[in-house]
Coordinates of C-alpha atoms in Angstrom, one line a residue:
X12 CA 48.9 33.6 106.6
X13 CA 47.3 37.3 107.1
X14 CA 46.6 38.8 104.1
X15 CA 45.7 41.8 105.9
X16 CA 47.9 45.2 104.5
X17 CA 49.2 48.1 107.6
X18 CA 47.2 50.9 107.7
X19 CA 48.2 54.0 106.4
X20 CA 47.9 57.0 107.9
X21 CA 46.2 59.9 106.0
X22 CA 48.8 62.6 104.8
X23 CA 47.4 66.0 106.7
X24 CA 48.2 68.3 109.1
X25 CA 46.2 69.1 111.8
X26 CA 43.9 72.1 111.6
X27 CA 45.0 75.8 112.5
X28 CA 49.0 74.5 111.6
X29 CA 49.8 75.5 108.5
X30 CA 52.8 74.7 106.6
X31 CA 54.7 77.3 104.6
X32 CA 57.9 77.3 102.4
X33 CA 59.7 78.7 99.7
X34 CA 58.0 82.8 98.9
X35 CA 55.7 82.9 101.6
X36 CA 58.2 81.8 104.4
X37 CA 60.7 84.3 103.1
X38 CA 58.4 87.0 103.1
X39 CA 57.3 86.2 106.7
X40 CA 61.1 86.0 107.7
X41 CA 61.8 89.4 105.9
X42 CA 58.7 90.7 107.8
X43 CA 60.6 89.7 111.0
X44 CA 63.6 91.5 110.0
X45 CA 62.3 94.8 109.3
X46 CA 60.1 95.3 112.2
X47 CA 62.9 93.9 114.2
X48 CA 65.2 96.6 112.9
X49 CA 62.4 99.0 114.0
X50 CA 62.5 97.9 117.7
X51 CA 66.4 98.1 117.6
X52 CA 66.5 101.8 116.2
X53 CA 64.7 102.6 119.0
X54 CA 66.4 101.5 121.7
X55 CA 65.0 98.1 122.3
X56 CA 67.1 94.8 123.3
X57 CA 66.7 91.4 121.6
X58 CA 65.2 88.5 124.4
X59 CA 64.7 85.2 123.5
X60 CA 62.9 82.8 126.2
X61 CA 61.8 79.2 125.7
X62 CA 59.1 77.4 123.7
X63 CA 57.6 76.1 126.9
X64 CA 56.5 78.2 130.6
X65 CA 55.1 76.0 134.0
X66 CA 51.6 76.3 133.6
X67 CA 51.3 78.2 136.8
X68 CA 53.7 80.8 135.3
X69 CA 51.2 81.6 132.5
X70 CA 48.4 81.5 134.8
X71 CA 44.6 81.9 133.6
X72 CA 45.5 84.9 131.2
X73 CA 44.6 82.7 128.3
X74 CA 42.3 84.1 125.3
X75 CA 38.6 82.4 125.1
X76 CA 39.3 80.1 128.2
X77 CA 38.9 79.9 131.4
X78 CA 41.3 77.1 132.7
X79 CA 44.8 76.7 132.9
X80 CA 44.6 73.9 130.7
X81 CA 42.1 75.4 128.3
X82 CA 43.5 78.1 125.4
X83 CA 46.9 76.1 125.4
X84 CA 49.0 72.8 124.7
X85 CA 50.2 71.6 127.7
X86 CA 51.9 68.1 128.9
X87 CA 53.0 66.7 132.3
X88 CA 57.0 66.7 133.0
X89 CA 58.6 63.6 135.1
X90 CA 58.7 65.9 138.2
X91 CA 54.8 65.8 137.6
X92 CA 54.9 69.5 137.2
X93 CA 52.7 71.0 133.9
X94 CA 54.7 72.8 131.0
X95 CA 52.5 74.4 128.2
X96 CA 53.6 76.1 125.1
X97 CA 53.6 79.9 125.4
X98 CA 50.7 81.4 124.0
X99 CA 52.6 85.0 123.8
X100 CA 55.5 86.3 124.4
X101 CA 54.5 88.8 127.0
X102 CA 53.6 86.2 129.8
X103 CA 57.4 84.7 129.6
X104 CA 58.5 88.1 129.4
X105 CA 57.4 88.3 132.9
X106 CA 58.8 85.7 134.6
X107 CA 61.8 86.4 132.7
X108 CA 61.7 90.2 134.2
X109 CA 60.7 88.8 137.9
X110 CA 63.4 86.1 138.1
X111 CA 66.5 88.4 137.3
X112 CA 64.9 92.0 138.0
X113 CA 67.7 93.2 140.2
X114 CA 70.4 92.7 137.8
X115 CA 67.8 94.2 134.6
X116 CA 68.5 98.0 133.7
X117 CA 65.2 100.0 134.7
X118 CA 63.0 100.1 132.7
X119 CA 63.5 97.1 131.1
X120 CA 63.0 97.6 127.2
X121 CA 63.2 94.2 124.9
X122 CA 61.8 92.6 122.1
X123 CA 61.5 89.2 120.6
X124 CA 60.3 87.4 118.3
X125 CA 59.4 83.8 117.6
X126 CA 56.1 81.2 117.2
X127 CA 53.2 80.7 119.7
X128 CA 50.7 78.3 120.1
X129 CA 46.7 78.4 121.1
X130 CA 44.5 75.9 121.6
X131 CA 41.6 77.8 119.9
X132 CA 39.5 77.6 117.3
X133 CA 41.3 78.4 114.1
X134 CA 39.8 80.5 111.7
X135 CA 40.7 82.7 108.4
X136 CA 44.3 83.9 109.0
X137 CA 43.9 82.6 112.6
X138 CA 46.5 79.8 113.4
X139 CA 47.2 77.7 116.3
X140 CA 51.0 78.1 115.7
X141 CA 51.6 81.8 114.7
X142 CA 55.0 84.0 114.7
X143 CA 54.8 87.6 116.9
X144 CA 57.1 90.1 116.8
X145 CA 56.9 92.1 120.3
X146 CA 58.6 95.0 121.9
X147 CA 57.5 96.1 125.4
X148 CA 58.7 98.2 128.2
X149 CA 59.0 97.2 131.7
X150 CA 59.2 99.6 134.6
X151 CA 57.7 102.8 133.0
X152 CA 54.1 104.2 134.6
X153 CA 54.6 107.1 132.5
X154 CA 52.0 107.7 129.7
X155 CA 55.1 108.2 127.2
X156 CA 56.0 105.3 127.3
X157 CA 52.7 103.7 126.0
X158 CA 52.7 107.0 123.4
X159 CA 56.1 105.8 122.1
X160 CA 55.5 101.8 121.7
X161 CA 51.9 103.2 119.8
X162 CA 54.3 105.1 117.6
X163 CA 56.7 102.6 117.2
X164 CA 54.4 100.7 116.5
X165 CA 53.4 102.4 113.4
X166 CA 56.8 102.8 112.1
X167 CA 56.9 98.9 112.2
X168 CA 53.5 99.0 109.9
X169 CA 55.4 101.4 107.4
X170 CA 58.2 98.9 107.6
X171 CA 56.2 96.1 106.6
X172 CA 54.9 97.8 103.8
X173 CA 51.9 99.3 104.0
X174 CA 51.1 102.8 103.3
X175 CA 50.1 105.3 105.7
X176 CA 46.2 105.1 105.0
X177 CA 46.6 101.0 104.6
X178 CA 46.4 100.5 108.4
X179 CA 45.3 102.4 111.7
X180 CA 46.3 101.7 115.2
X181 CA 43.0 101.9 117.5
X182 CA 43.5 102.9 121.1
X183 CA 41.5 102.8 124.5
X184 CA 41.4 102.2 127.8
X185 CA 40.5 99.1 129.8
X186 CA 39.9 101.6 133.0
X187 CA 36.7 102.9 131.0
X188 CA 35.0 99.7 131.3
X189 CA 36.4 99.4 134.6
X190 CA 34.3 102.6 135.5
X191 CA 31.6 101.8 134.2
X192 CA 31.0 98.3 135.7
X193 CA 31.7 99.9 138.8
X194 CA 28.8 102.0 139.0
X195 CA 26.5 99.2 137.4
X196 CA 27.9 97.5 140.7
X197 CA 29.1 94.5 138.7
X198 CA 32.0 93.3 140.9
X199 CA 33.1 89.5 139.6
X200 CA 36.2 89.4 137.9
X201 CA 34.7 86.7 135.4
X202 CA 31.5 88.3 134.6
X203 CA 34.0 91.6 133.6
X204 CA 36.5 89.5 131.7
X205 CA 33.3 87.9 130.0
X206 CA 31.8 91.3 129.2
X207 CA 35.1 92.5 127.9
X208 CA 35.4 89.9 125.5
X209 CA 32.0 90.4 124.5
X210 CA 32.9 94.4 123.4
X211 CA 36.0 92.9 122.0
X212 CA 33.8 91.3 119.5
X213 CA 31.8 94.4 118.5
X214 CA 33.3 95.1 115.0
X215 CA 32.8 91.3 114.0
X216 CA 29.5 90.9 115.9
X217 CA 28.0 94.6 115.8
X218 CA 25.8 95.5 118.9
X219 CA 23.4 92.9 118.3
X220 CA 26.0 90.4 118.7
X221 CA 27.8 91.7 121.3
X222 CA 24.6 92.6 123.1
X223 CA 23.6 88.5 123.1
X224 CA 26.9 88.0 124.6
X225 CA 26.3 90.4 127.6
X226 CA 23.0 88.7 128.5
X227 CA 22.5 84.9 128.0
X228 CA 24.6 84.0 125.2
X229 CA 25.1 83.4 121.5
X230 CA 25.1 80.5 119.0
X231 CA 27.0 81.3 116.3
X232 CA 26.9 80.2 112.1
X233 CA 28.9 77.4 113.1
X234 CA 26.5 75.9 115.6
X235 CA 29.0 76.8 118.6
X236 CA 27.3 78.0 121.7
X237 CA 29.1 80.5 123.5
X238 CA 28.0 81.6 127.1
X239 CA 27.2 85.0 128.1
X240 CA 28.4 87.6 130.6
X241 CA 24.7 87.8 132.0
X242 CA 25.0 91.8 133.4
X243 CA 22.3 93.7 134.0
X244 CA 20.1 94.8 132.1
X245 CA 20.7 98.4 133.0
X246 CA 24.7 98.3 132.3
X247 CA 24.1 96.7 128.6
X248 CA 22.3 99.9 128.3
X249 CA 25.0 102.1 129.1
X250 CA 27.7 99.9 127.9
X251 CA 25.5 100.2 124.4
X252 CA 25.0 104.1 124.6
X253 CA 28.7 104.7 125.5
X254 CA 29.8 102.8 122.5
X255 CA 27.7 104.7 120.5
X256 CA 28.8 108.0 121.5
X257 CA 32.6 107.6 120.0
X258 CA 30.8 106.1 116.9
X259 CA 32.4 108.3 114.5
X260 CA 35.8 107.5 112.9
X261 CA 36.1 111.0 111.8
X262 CA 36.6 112.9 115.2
X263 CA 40.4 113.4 116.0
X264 CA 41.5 112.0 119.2
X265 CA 40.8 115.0 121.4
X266 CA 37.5 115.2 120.3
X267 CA 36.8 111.7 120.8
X268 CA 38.0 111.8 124.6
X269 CA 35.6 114.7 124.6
X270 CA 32.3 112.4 123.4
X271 CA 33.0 109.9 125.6
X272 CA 33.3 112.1 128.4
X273 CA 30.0 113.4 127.6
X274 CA 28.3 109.8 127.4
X275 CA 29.2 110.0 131.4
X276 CA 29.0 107.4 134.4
X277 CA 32.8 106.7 134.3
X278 CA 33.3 107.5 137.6
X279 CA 36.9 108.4 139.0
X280 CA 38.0 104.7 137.6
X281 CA 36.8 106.1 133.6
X282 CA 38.1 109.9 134.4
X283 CA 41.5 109.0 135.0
X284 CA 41.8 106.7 132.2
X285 CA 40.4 109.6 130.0
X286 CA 43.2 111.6 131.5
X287 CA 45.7 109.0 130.8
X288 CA 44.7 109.0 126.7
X289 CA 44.6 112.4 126.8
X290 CA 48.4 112.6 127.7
X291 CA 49.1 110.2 125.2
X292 CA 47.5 112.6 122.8
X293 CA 49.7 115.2 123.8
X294 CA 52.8 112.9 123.7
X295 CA 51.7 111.0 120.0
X296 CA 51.2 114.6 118.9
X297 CA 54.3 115.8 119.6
X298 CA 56.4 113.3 118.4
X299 CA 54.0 113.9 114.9
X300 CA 51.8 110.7 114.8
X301 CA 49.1 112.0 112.7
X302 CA 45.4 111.7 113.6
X303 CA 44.9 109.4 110.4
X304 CA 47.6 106.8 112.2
X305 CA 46.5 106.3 115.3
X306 CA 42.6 106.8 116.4
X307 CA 41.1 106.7 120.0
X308 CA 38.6 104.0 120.0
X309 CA 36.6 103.0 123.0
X310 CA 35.4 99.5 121.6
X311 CA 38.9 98.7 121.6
X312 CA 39.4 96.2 125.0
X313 CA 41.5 93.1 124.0
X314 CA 40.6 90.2 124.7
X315 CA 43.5 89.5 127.0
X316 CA 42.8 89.3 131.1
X317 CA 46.5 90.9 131.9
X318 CA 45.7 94.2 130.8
X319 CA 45.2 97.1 133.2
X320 CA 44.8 100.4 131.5
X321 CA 45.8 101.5 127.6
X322 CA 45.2 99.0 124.8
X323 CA 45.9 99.3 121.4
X324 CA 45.2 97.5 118.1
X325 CA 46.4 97.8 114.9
X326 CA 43.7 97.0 112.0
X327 CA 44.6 96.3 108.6
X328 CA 42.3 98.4 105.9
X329 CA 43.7 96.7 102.8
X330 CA 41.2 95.0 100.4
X331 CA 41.7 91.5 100.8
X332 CA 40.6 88.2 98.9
X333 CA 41.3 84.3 99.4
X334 CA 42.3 82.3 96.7
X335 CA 39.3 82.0 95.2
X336 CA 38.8 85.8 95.1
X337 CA 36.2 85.8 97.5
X338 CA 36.4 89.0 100.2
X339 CA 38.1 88.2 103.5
X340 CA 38.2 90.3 106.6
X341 CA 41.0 90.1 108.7
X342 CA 41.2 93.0 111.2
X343 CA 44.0 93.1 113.5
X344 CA 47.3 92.3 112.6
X345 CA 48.6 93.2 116.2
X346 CA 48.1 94.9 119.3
X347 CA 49.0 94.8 122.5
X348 CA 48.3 97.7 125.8
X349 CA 49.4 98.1 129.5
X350 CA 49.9 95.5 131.9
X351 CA 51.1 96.7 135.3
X352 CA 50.0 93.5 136.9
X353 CA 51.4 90.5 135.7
X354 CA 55.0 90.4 136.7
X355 CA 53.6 91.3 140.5
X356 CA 52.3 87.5 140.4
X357 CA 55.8 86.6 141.3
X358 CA 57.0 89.0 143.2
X359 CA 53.7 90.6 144.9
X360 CA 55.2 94.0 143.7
X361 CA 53.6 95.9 141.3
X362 CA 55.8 96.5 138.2
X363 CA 54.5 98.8 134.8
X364 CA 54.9 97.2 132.0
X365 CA 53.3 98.1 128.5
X366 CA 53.8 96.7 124.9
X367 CA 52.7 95.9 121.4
X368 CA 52.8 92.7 119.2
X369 CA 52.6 91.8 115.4
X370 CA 50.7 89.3 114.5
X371 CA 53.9 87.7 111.6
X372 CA 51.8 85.2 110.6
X373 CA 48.9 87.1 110.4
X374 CA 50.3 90.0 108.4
X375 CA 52.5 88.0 106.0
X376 CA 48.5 86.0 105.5
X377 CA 46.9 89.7 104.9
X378 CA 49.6 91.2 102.7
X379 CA 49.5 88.2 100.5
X380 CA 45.9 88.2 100.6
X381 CA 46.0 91.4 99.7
X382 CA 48.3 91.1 96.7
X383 CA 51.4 92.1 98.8
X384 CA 54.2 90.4 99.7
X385 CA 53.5 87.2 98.4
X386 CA 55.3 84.9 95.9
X387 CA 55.8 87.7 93.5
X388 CA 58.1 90.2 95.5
X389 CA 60.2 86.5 96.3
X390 CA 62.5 85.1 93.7
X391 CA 64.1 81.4 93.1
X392 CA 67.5 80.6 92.4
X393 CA 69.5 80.9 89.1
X394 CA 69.5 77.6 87.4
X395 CA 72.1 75.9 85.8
X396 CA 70.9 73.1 83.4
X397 CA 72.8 70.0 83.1
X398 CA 73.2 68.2 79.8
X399 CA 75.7 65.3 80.5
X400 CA 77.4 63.8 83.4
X401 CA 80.9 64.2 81.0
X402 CA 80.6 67.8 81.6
X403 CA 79.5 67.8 85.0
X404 CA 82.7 69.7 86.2
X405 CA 81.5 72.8 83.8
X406 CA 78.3 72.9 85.8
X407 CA 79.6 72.8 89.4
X408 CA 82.5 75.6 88.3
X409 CA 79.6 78.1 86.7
X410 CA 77.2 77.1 90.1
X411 CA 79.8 78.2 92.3
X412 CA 81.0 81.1 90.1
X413 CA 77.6 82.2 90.7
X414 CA 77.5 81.7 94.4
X415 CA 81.0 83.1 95.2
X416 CA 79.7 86.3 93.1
X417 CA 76.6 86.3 96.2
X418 CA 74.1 85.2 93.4
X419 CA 71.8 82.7 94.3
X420 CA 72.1 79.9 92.0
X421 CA 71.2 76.1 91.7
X422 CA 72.5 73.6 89.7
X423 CA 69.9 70.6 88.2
X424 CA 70.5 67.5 90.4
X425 CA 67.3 65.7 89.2
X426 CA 67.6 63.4 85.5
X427 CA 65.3 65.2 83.0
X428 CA 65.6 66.5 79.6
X429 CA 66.1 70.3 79.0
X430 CA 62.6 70.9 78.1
X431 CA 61.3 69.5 81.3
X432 CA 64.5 71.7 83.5
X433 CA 63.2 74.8 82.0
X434 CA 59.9 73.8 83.3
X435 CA 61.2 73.5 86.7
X436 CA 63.4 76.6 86.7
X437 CA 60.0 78.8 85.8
X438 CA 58.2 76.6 88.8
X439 CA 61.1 77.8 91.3
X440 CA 60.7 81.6 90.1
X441 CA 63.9 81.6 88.6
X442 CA 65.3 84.6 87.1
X443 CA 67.7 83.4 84.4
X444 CA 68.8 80.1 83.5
X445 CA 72.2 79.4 82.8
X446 CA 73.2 76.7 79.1
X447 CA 76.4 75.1 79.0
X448 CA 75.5 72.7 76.3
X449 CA 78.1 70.9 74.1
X450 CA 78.6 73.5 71.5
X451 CA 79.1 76.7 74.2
X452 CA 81.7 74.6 76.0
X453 CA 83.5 74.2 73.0
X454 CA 83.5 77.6 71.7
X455 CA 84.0 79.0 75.5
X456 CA 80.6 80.7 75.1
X457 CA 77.3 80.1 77.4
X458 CA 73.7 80.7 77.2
X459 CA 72.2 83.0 79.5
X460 CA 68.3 82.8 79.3
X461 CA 66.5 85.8 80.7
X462 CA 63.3 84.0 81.9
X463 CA 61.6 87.5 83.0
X464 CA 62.0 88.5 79.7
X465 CA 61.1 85.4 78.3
X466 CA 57.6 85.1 80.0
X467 CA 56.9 89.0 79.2
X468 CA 57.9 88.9 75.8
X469 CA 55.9 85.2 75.3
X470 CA 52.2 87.2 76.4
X471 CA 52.8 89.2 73.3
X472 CA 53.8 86.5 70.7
X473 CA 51.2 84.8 69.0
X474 CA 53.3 82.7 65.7
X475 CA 55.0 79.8 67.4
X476 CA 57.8 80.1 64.6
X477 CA 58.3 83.3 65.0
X478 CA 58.7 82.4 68.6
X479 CA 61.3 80.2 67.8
X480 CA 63.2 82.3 65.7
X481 CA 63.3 84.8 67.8
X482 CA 64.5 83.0 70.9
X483 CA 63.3 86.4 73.2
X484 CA 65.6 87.1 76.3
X485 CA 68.2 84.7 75.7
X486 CA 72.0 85.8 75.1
X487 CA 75.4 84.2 74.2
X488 CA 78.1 85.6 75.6
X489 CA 81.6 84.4 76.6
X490 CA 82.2 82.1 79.9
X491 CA 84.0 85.2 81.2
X492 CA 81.1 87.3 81.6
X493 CA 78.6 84.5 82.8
X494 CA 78.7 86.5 86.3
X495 CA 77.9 89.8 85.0
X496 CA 75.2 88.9 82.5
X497 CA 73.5 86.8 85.4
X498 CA 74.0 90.1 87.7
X499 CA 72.6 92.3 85.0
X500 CA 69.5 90.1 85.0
X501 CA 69.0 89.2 88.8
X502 CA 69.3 93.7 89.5
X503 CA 66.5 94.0 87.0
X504 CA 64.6 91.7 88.4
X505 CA 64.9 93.1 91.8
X506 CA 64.1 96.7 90.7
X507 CA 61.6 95.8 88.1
X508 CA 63.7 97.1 85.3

């Protein structure tokens, strides 16, 4: 007889999924909500598409690869044809737009919201399952309308949370790379999209990074090798002395436009896409975006093949730390541009489109980083503690007394004493706990314990006895006003009273 015992498998999740619950998946979800209330004030529709696109539909648009199968999670379907999980929300956005265009109102103006998957390398705040949170226009060549998804854009910032001088939005123009490669007479499509992703890399990797990755290569810390764009040696040059020459953060956005024209060799591809930002300026400035808000930013590219003209990126400039309190960088929180290209893959027509994306997942990871938004702004559930199964029916009226009221509450279901319940109604964040013992039954009384006040009061007591004595933030009153005490307590709470 075997003695041999199954295997086990190893309790983890695979790297780049993370799992989240409790304050951090509420404060993702509330994240949702208010920059989704954003896109609906200004005029955009909710679209929801499907988890999976034919991997023709997505095409090669994929971030850090360059096959179909590379960048993504794909699988084969029993009519042999590939599905992969979306890796935005933009690509589905276009077949969506190119399979019922006729019956669409022009321009097309939705947003949506929901996970996405890559099959990269996950990093700090980098997932390979990640929520975005996009609004985009379809139909519109007009400058305005990538002027108003920038603003937007930074009303849904405000939304979040985050203070006017706690985040920028950085914008360009893919046209002024295209210019440039034109007169270094660098003509392959890959060796641009190479280069581009390069440049995109230029506040991580600084010029001597992104300089390695124009030529040969680089090998990075982790040993990785990644292959170069190999231009000339003559457009590195210029590609290194334009970047230089909109070096300074300072400049407003006219006098940015007016450096880079300076730098020169943009040819007619570069001049009109200096004369597209500069109508953005005039439109940002007129519906009162400040200079601070938004910046002009010619190292700005994305990463992205899809995009055609304006790009933008929004950068968070919060302090942030990992759990350890170690510094953490984590850059953009979203971004997003033109793309008058990628719905003409179905239908051979050219169609504008632009659009911007949060980064959920991202931001919710920065903001807590940050000490924002993270288990602190999220509480638990009231807690009713349960004494005796004989006086179970006391609990389950004062839980749903509680609940009918709109108060979150909870009643004990595990078999502890009291002194290990309060111990799990501080672990849930709870705000008050609720005491029917013997004696408040009897006298038609109940305990209300405040445990805010509790913990605050606790930091400044030193004699246990006293402590005792004293019993801080707990209250009797009668069973009548258990739903108002509870309210009084759970307000407070919420406004830090």
């Amino acid at each position: 007889m075997s003695t041999d015992t199954p295997s086990r498998p190893e309790a983890r999740n695979p790297r780049g999924f993370a799992d989240r619950r409790g304050a951090d998946l509420i404060a993702e979800r509330r994240l949702v909500a208010r920059v989704s209330e954003v896109y609906e004030r200004w005029g955009f529709e909710p679209l929801e598409t499907g988890a999976f696109e034919y991997a023709d539909a997505l095409g090669k648009f994929l971030p850090d690869a360059d096959r179909p199968n590379e960048g993504v999670f794909a699988l084969q379907d029993d009519d042999d044809q590939w599905m992969a999980l979306r890796y935005d929300l933009t690509a589905p956005l276009a077949r969506f737009a190119a399979q019922g265009w006729e019956t669409l109102p022009k321009p097309f103006r939705r947003y949506a919201f929901g996970p996405v998957w890559r099959n990269e390398k996950p990093g700090p705040g980098r997932f390979r399952e990640f929520v975005q949170c996009d609004a985009d226009t379809v139909g519109s060549d007009r400058p305005e309308a990538d002027a108003e998804i920038i603003a937007m854009a930074c009303e849904g910032l405000r939304a979040a949370g985050l203070d006017a001088d706690q985040a920028v939005v950085r914008v360009s123009n893919r046209k002024l790379f295209d210019g440039l490669f034109d007169a270094g007479g660098v003509t392959d499509p890959r060796q641009r999209l190479t280069a581009l992703r390069a440049i995109d890399k230029f506040d991580r990797l600084g010029w001597e990074g992104v300089s390695a990755l124009l030529g040969e290569g680089r090998l990075d810390e982790s040993g990785d090798y990644t292959k170069g764009a190999n231009l000339p040696l003559g457009v590195a040059t210029t590609i290194e002395a334009f970047l230089a020459s909109a070096g300074d953060a300072g400049l407003s956005r006219a006098a940015t436009l007016e450096a880079v024209a300076r730098a020169g060799g943009l040819g007619a591809t570069g001049e009109a896409a200096l004369e597209e930002l500069a109508a953005i300026d005039r439109a940002l400035n007129s519906m009162k975006v400040s200079e601070g808000a938004v910046r002009f930013d010619p190292t700005i590219v994305r990463g992205l093949e899809y995009y055609t003209g304006a790009v933008f990126e929004a950068e968070l400039l919060l302090d942030t730390t990992d759990d350890k309190g170690r510094a953490v960088r984590f850059g953009s929180i979203g971004g997003g541009g033109r793309y008058d290209d990628l719905v003409a893959r179905f239908t051979g027509e050219r169609l504008p489109a632009t659009g911007f994306s949060f980064g959920v997942s991202r931001l919710a990871s920065a903001l807590k980083a940050a000490g924002r938004g993270g288990a602190e702004s999220v509480r638990g559930p009231v807690v009713v503690i349960v004494f005796s199964d004989a006086d179970m029916q006391h609990y389950l009226d004062a839980v749903s007394e509680l609940r009918n009221a709109g108060i979150a509450a909870e009643l004990y279901l595990g078999r502890a004493g009291m002194k290990a319940q309060m111990k799990y109604a501080d672990r849930r964040g709870a705000p008050a706990a609720v005491i029917l013992g013997g004696d408040e039954i009897a006298a038609g009384q109940v305990t209300v314990k405040d445990l805010d006040a509790g913990r605050a009061l606790a930091a400044g007591v030193t004699d246990n006895e006293a402590w005792k004595s004293e019993r801080p933030g707990q209250r009797v009153v009668t069973r009548g006003e258990l739903v108002a005490t509870v309210r009084a307590i759970v307000e407070g709470a919420r406004t830090g009273s």
